[in-house]
Amino acid sequence: MSTNKPAHGTTEDNIEIQKLFHALKVDPLAWAKWYMEEANKRRRPSEILAQHRQEAIHIIEEHKGLNPRVFGSVARGDDTINSDINIMIDAQECSMVDLGRMRTDLQKLLGVPVSLIPSDFMFPQIEQATTVQTIPLDKFPK
């Protein structure tokens, strides 16, 4: 079944949408923000992180974190829409409050769960295995 309707809405369609927003008393900007948040929920975390990489780096640095590295499914490229984002940081200068705020701010930015792991909290065997699979955040995606 084909239609002769253009791929993007016509001016009349846009006017009808504007009327609908007005009738429903919906702020189009608030709706657009909600829609983008919902769209982010349906994207792979690797895609979201790639889009917001610089902001994520800024948040980590703001809370005294250094050398952020992505590991796990996001680093391997086999993450799904249900995956979290694993980030290892050097946190020698971070307090527990800094770490908590950093994680909260990253989750607000990215809209997905974030596991934030200070490198000095890891057992040497795990850190060694993880280091092989890490990607520096400033180089993400591969």
Coordinates of N, CA and C in Angstrom, one line a residue:
M1 N 0.8 -1.2 0.0 CA 0.0 0.0 0.0 C 0.9 1.2 0.0
S2 N 0.7 2.0 -1.0 CA 1.5 3.3 -1.0 C 0.6 4.4 -0.9
T3 N 1.1 5.5 -0.3 CA 0.4 6.7 -0.2 C 1.2 7.8 -0.9
N4 N 0.5 8.8 -1.3 CA 1.2 10.0 -1.9 C 1.5 11.0 -0.9
K5 N 1.4 10.7 0.3 CA 1.8 11.7 1.4 C 3.3 11.8 1.5
P6 N 3.8 13.0 1.7 CA 5.2 13.2 1.9 C 5.7 12.5 3.2
A7 N 7.0 12.1 3.2 CA 7.6 11.5 4.3 C 7.5 12.3 5.6
H8 N 7.7 13.6 5.4 CA 7.6 14.5 6.6 C 6.2 15.2 6.5
G9 N 5.7 15.6 7.6 CA 4.3 16.2 7.6 C 4.2 17.5 6.8
T10 N 3.0 17.7 6.3 CA 2.8 18.9 5.6 C 2.5 20.1 6.6
T11 N 2.4 21.3 6.0 CA 2.1 22.4 6.9 C 0.8 22.2 7.6
E12 N -0.2 21.7 6.9 CA -1.5 21.4 7.5 C -1.3 20.5 8.7
D13 N -0.5 19.4 8.5 CA -0.3 18.5 9.6 C 0.3 19.2 10.8
N14 N 1.3 20.0 10.6 CA 1.9 20.8 11.6 C 1.0 21.7 12.4
I15 N 0.1 22.3 11.6 CA -0.9 23.2 12.2 C -1.9 22.3 13.1
E16 N -2.3 21.2 12.6 CA -3.1 20.3 13.4 C -2.4 19.8 14.7
I17 N -1.2 19.5 14.6 CA -0.4 19.1 15.8 C -0.4 20.3 16.8
Q18 N -0.1 21.5 16.3 CA -0.1 22.6 17.2 C -1.5 22.8 17.8
K19 N -2.5 22.7 17.1 CA -3.9 22.8 17.7 C -4.1 21.7 18.8
L20 N -3.6 20.5 18.5 CA -3.8 19.4 19.5 C -3.0 19.8 20.8
F21 N -1.8 20.2 20.6 CA -1.0 20.6 21.8 C -1.8 21.7 22.6
H22 N -2.3 22.7 21.9 CA -3.0 23.8 22.5 C -4.3 23.2 23.2
A23 N -5.0 22.4 22.5 CA -6.3 21.8 23.1 C -6.0 21.0 24.4
L24 N -4.9 20.3 24.3 CA -4.5 19.4 25.5 C -3.8 20.2 26.6
K25 N -3.5 21.5 26.3 CA -2.7 22.3 27.2 C -1.4 21.7 27.5
V26 N -0.7 21.2 26.5 CA 0.6 20.6 26.6 C 1.6 21.5 26.1
D27 N 2.7 21.8 26.8 CA 3.8 22.6 26.4 C 4.6 21.8 25.4
P28 N 4.7 22.2 24.1 CA 5.5 21.4 23.1 C 6.9 21.2 23.5
L29 N 7.6 22.1 24.2 CA 9.0 21.9 24.6 C 9.1 20.9 25.7
A30 N 8.1 20.9 26.7 CA 8.1 19.9 27.7 C 7.8 18.5 27.1
W31 N 6.9 18.5 26.2 CA 6.6 17.2 25.5 C 7.9 16.7 24.8
A32 N 8.6 17.6 24.1 CA 9.8 17.2 23.3 C 10.8 16.6 24.3
K33 N 11.0 17.3 25.4 CA 12.0 16.8 26.4 C 11.6 15.4 26.9
W34 N 10.3 15.2 27.2 CA 9.8 13.9 27.7 C 10.1 12.9 26.6
Y35 N 9.7 13.2 25.4 CA 9.9 12.3 24.2 C 11.3 11.9 24.1
M36 N 12.3 12.8 24.2 CA 13.7 12.5 24.0 C 14.2 11.6 25.2
E37 N 13.7 11.8 26.4 CA 14.0 11.0 27.5 C 13.5 9.5 27.3
E38 N 12.3 9.4 26.8 CA 11.7 8.1 26.5 C 12.5 7.4 25.3
A39 N 12.9 8.2 24.3 CA 13.7 7.7 23.2 C 15.0 7.2 23.7
N40 N 15.6 7.9 24.7 CA 16.9 7.4 25.2 C 16.8 6.1 25.9
K41 N 15.6 5.9 26.5 CA 15.4 4.6 27.2 C 15.4 3.4 26.3
R42 N 15.2 3.7 25.0 CA 15.1 2.6 24.1 C 16.4 2.5 23.2
R43 N 17.4 3.2 23.6 CA 18.6 3.2 22.9 C 19.6 2.4 23.7
R44 N 20.6 1.8 23.0 CA 21.7 1.1 23.7 C 22.5 2.1 24.5
P45 N 22.9 1.7 25.7 CA 23.7 2.7 26.5 C 25.0 3.1 25.8
S46 N 25.6 2.3 25.0 CA 26.8 2.7 24.2 C 26.5 3.9 23.3
E47 N 25.3 3.9 22.7 CA 24.9 5.0 21.8 C 24.7 6.3 22.7
I48 N 24.0 6.2 23.8 CA 23.8 7.3 24.7 C 25.1 7.9 25.2
L49 N 26.0 7.0 25.6 CA 27.3 7.5 26.1 C 28.1 8.2 25.0
A50 N 28.1 7.6 23.8 CA 28.8 8.3 22.7 C 28.2 9.7 22.5
Q51 N 26.9 9.8 22.6 CA 26.3 11.1 22.3 C 26.7 12.1 23.4
H52 N 26.8 11.7 24.7 CA 27.1 12.6 25.8 C 28.4 12.4 26.4
R53 N 29.4 11.9 25.7 CA 30.7 11.6 26.2 C 31.4 12.8 26.8
Q54 N 31.4 14.0 26.2 CA 32.1 15.1 26.7 C 31.4 15.6 28.0
E55 N 30.1 15.6 28.1 CA 29.4 16.0 29.3 C 29.7 15.0 30.5
A56 N 29.8 13.7 30.1 CA 30.2 12.7 31.1 C 31.6 12.9 31.7
I57 N 32.5 13.2 30.8 CA 33.9 13.5 31.2 C 33.9 14.7 32.1
H58 N 33.1 15.8 31.8 CA 33.1 17.0 32.6 C 32.5 16.7 34.0
I59 N 31.5 15.9 34.1 CA 30.9 15.5 35.4 C 32.0 14.8 36.2
I60 N 32.7 13.8 35.6 CA 33.7 13.0 36.3 C 34.8 14.0 36.8
E61 N 35.3 14.8 36.0 CA 36.3 15.8 36.4 C 35.9 16.7 37.5
E62 N 34.6 17.2 37.3 CA 34.0 18.1 38.3 C 34.0 17.5 39.7
H63 N 33.9 16.2 39.8 CA 33.9 15.5 41.1 C 35.2 14.8 41.4
K64 N 36.3 15.3 40.8 CA 37.7 14.9 41.1 C 38.0 13.6 40.6
G65 N 37.3 13.0 39.7 CA 37.6 11.7 39.1 C 38.6 11.9 38.0
L66 N 39.5 10.9 37.8 CA 40.5 11.0 36.8 C 40.5 9.7 36.0
N67 N 41.0 9.8 34.7 CA 41.2 8.7 33.9 C 40.0 7.8 33.7
P68 N 38.8 8.3 33.4 CA 37.7 7.4 33.2 C 37.8 6.4 32.1
R69 N 37.5 5.1 32.4 CA 37.6 4.1 31.4 C 36.3 3.3 31.4
V70 N 35.8 3.0 30.2 CA 34.5 2.2 30.0 C 35.0 0.7 30.0
F71 N 34.2 -0.1 30.6 CA 34.5 -1.6 30.5 C 33.1 -2.3 30.5
G72 N 33.2 -3.6 30.3 CA 32.0 -4.4 30.3 C 31.4 -4.4 28.9
S73 N 30.1 -4.7 28.9 CA 29.3 -4.9 27.6 C 29.4 -3.6 26.7
V74 N 29.4 -2.4 27.3 CA 29.5 -1.2 26.5 C 30.8 -1.1 25.8
A75 N 31.9 -1.4 26.5 CA 33.2 -1.4 25.9 C 33.4 -2.5 24.8
R76 N 32.8 -3.7 25.1 CA 32.9 -4.7 24.1 C 32.0 -4.5 22.9
G77 N 31.0 -3.7 23.0 CA 30.0 -3.4 21.9 C 28.9 -4.4 21.9
D78 N 28.7 -5.2 23.0 CA 27.6 -6.1 22.9 C 26.5 -5.8 24.0
D79 N 26.4 -4.5 24.3 CA 25.4 -4.0 25.2 C 24.0 -4.1 24.6
T80 N 23.0 -4.1 25.4 CA 21.6 -4.1 25.0 C 20.9 -2.9 25.6
I81 N 19.6 -2.7 25.3 CA 18.9 -1.6 25.9 C 18.8 -1.8 27.4
N82 N 19.0 -3.0 27.9 CA 18.9 -3.3 29.3 C 20.2 -3.2 30.1
S83 N 21.3 -2.9 29.4 CA 22.6 -2.9 30.0 C 22.9 -1.7 30.8
D84 N 23.8 -1.8 31.8 CA 24.2 -0.6 32.5 C 25.5 -0.1 31.9
I85 N 26.1 1.0 32.3 CA 27.4 1.5 31.8 C 28.3 1.4 33.0
N86 N 29.4 0.6 32.8 CA 30.5 0.4 33.8 C 31.6 1.4 33.5
I87 N 31.9 2.2 34.4 CA 33.0 3.2 34.3 C 34.0 3.0 35.5
M88 N 35.3 2.8 35.2 CA 36.3 2.7 36.2 C 37.0 4.1 36.2
I89 N 37.3 4.6 37.4 CA 38.0 5.9 37.5 C 39.1 5.7 38.5
D90 N 40.1 6.6 38.4 CA 41.1 6.8 39.4 C 40.5 7.8 40.4
A91 N 40.3 7.4 41.6 CA 39.5 8.3 42.6 C 40.3 8.6 43.8
Q92 N 41.6 8.7 43.7 CA 42.4 9.0 44.9 C 42.0 10.3 45.6
E93 N 41.5 11.3 44.9 CA 41.2 12.6 45.4 C 39.7 12.7 45.7
C94 N 38.9 11.6 45.5 CA 37.4 11.7 45.6 C 37.0 11.2 47.0
S95 N 36.1 11.9 47.6 CA 35.5 11.5 48.8 C 34.3 10.5 48.4
M96 N 33.7 9.9 49.4 CA 32.5 9.0 49.1 C 31.4 9.9 48.6
V97 N 31.3 11.1 49.2 CA 30.3 12.1 48.7 C 30.5 12.4 47.2
D98 N 31.8 12.7 46.8 CA 32.1 12.9 45.4 C 31.6 11.8 44.5
L99 N 31.9 10.6 45.0 CA 31.6 9.4 44.2 C 30.1 9.2 44.0
G100 N 29.3 9.5 45.1 CA 27.9 9.4 45.1 C 27.3 10.4 44.2
R101 N 27.8 11.6 44.3 CA 27.2 12.7 43.4 C 27.6 12.5 42.0
M102 N 28.8 12.0 41.7 CA 29.3 11.7 40.4 C 28.3 10.7 39.7
R103 N 28.1 9.6 40.4 CA 27.2 8.6 39.9 C 25.8 9.1 39.7
T104 N 25.3 9.9 40.6 CA 23.9 10.4 40.4 C 23.9 11.4 39.2
D105 N 24.9 12.2 39.1 CA 24.9 13.2 38.0 C 25.0 12.4 36.6
L106 N 25.9 11.4 36.6 CA 26.0 10.6 35.4 C 24.7 9.9 35.0
Q107 N 24.0 9.4 36.0 CA 22.7 8.7 35.7 C 21.7 9.7 35.2
K108 N 21.7 10.9 35.8 CA 20.7 11.9 35.3 C 21.0 12.3 33.9
L109 N 22.3 12.5 33.6 CA 22.7 12.8 32.2 C 22.3 11.7 31.2
L110 N 22.7 10.5 31.5 CA 22.6 9.4 30.6 C 21.2 8.7 30.6
G111 N 20.5 8.8 31.7 CA 19.2 8.1 31.8 C 19.3 6.6 31.8
V112 N 20.4 6.1 32.2 CA 20.6 4.6 32.3 C 21.4 4.4 33.6
P113 N 21.3 3.2 34.2 CA 22.1 2.9 35.4 C 23.6 2.9 35.0
V114 N 24.4 3.5 36.0 CA 25.8 3.6 35.9 C 26.5 2.9 37.1
S115 N 27.4 2.0 36.8 CA 28.3 1.4 37.8 C 29.6 2.2 37.8
L116 N 29.9 2.8 38.8 CA 31.1 3.7 38.9 C 32.1 3.0 39.9
I117 N 33.2 2.5 39.4 CA 34.1 1.7 40.1 C 35.5 2.4 40.3
P118 N 35.8 2.8 41.5 CA 37.2 3.3 41.7 C 38.2 2.2 41.5
S119 N 39.3 2.5 40.7 CA 40.2 1.5 40.4 C 40.9 0.9 41.6
D120 N 41.1 1.7 42.6 CA 41.8 1.2 43.8 C 40.8 0.3 44.7
F121 N 39.6 0.2 44.4 CA 38.7 -0.7 45.1 C 38.6 -2.1 44.5
M122 N 39.2 -2.2 43.3 CA 39.2 -3.5 42.6 C 40.3 -4.5 43.1
F123 N 40.0 -5.7 43.1 CA 41.0 -6.7 43.4 C 42.0 -6.7 42.2
P124 N 43.3 -6.9 42.5 CA 44.3 -6.9 41.4 C 43.9 -7.8 40.2
Q125 N 43.4 -9.1 40.5 CA 43.1 -10.0 39.4 C 42.0 -9.4 38.5
I126 N 41.0 -8.9 39.2 CA 39.8 -8.3 38.4 C 40.3 -7.1 37.6
E127 N 41.1 -6.2 38.3 CA 41.5 -5.0 37.6 C 42.4 -5.4 36.4
Q128 N 43.2 -6.4 36.5 CA 44.1 -6.8 35.4 C 43.2 -7.3 34.3
A129 N 42.2 -8.1 34.5 CA 41.4 -8.6 33.5 C 40.5 -7.5 32.9
T130 N 40.1 -6.6 33.7 CA 39.2 -5.5 33.2 C 40.0 -4.5 32.4
T131 N 41.3 -4.3 32.7 CA 42.1 -3.3 32.0 C 42.3 -3.7 30.6
V132 N 42.3 -5.0 30.3 CA 42.4 -5.5 28.9 C 41.2 -5.0 28.1
Q133 N 40.1 -4.9 28.7 CA 38.8 -4.6 28.0 C 38.4 -3.2 28.2
T134 N 39.2 -2.3 28.7 CA 38.7 -0.9 29.0 C 39.0 0.0 27.8
I135 N 38.2 1.0 27.6 CA 38.4 2.0 26.6 C 38.4 3.3 27.4
P136 N 39.4 4.2 27.2 CA 39.4 5.5 27.8 C 38.1 6.2 27.3
L137 N 37.4 6.9 28.2 CA 36.2 7.5 27.9 C 36.4 8.6 26.8
D138 N 37.6 9.3 26.9 CA 37.8 10.3 25.8 C 38.1 9.7 24.4
K139 N 38.3 8.4 24.4 CA 38.4 7.7 23.1 C 37.2 6.9 22.7
F140 N 36.2 6.9 23.5 CA 35.0 6.2 23.2 C 34.1 6.9 22.2
P141 N 33.4 6.3 21.3 CA 33.5 4.9 21.0 C 34.8 4.5 20.2
K142 N 35.1 3.2 20.2 CA 36.3 2.8 19.5 C 36.6 3.4 18.2

